[in-house]
Amino acid sequence: KEIDIVGVPPGSNLLTFDLVAGAGWDENPDGAIINGALLDQLTGARVGDRFGVRFDGEESELRIAAVAREPFSPPAAYVSTT
């Protein structure tokens, strides 16, 4: 299934997250903040777990740093651009 992956510059005020689980990038700077829609697709996943993604034909894994509440949004993951 397709998801949106958004790169967010460190210290950016572009986005704020309503975290419902995890501590975000403060404790996990290399992790992904995912929204509830993506969490629903990753059956049984929790903060600290990894999930696979494919970008431009290459496979990789992202670790869940936090879960954010984003009502009515499609599945998405946010990663720091550091």
Short mmCIF file of C-alpha atoms in Angstrom, two decimals:
data_model
loop_
_atom_site.label_atom_id
_atom_site.label_comp_id
_atom_site.label_asym_id
_atom_site.label_seq_id
_atom_site.Cartn_x
_atom_site.Cartn_y
_atom_site.Cartn_z
CA LYS A 1 0.00 0.00 0.00
CA GLU A 2 1.15 3.51 -0.66
CA ILE A 3 1.87 5.99 2.11
CA ASP A 4 3.12 9.54 2.20
CA ILE A 5 6.62 10.03 3.63
CA VAL A 6 7.36 13.64 4.51
CA GLY A 7 10.82 15.02 5.34
CA VAL A 8 10.81 17.67 8.05
CA PRO A 9 13.86 19.90 8.67
CA PRO A 10 15.20 19.84 12.27
CA GLY A 11 13.77 22.63 14.42
CA SER A 12 11.10 23.40 11.86
CA ASN A 13 7.85 24.96 13.01
CA LEU A 14 6.21 23.85 9.79
CA LEU A 15 4.45 20.97 11.53
CA THR A 16 3.43 20.29 15.08
CA PHE A 17 2.36 16.86 16.20
CA ASP A 18 -0.33 15.79 18.65
CA LEU A 19 1.54 12.73 19.94
CA VAL A 20 -0.54 9.93 21.43
CA ALA A 21 2.39 7.52 21.91
CA GLY A 22 6.16 7.85 22.03
CA ALA A 23 8.39 10.88 22.48
CA GLY A 24 9.00 11.88 18.87
CA TRP A 25 12.38 13.01 17.64
CA ASP A 26 13.58 14.25 21.05
CA GLU A 27 14.43 10.70 22.06
CA ASN A 28 14.47 9.04 18.61
CA PRO A 29 15.95 11.48 16.07
CA ASP A 30 16.37 8.78 13.44
CA GLY A 31 12.85 7.38 13.85
CA ALA A 32 9.59 8.12 12.05
CA ILE A 33 6.54 9.80 13.49
CA ILE A 34 3.56 8.00 11.98
CA ASN A 35 -0.11 8.90 12.06
CA GLY A 36 -2.98 6.74 13.27
CA ALA A 37 -4.05 5.80 9.75
CA LEU A 38 -0.64 4.22 9.10
CA LEU A 39 -0.64 2.57 12.52
CA ASP A 40 -3.95 0.93 11.60
CA GLN A 41 -2.30 -0.55 8.49
CA LEU A 42 0.66 -1.85 10.50
CA THR A 43 -1.36 -4.39 12.47
CA GLY A 44 0.08 -4.90 15.95
CA ALA A 45 2.87 -2.31 15.51
CA ARG A 46 4.04 -0.21 18.47
CA VAL A 47 6.55 2.53 19.18
CA GLY A 48 10.03 1.08 18.69
CA ASP A 49 8.95 -1.41 16.01
CA ARG A 50 10.26 -1.21 12.46
CA PHE A 51 8.32 -1.32 9.22
CA GLY A 52 9.44 -1.69 5.63
CA VAL A 53 9.15 0.94 2.92
CA ARG A 54 10.14 1.07 -0.73
CA PHE A 55 11.28 4.37 -2.19
CA ASP A 56 12.41 4.70 -5.81
CA GLY A 57 12.69 0.93 -6.04
CA GLU A 58 14.92 0.56 -2.97
CA GLU A 59 13.76 -1.12 0.22
CA SER A 60 14.47 0.29 3.65
CA GLU A 61 13.12 0.18 7.19
CA LEU A 62 11.84 2.95 9.44
CA ARG A 63 11.56 2.71 13.22
CA ILE A 64 8.42 4.11 14.83
CA ALA A 65 9.46 6.96 17.16
CA ALA A 66 5.93 8.17 17.91
CA VAL A 67 2.31 8.07 16.81
CA ALA A 68 0.52 11.33 16.05
CA ARG A 69 -3.20 12.02 15.99
CA GLU A 70 -4.18 13.33 12.55
CA PRO A 71 -7.92 12.89 12.00
CA PHE A 72 -9.06 12.43 8.40
CA SER A 73 -5.48 12.12 7.05
CA PRO A 74 -4.22 9.36 4.75
CA PRO A 75 -1.49 7.02 6.06
CA ALA A 76 1.72 9.01 6.51
CA ALA A 77 5.17 8.90 8.08
CA TYR A 78 7.30 11.92 8.96
CA VAL A 79 11.08 11.72 9.11
CA SER A 80 13.72 14.24 10.11
CA THR A 81 15.85 15.44 7.22
CA THR A 82 19.07 15.36 9.31
#
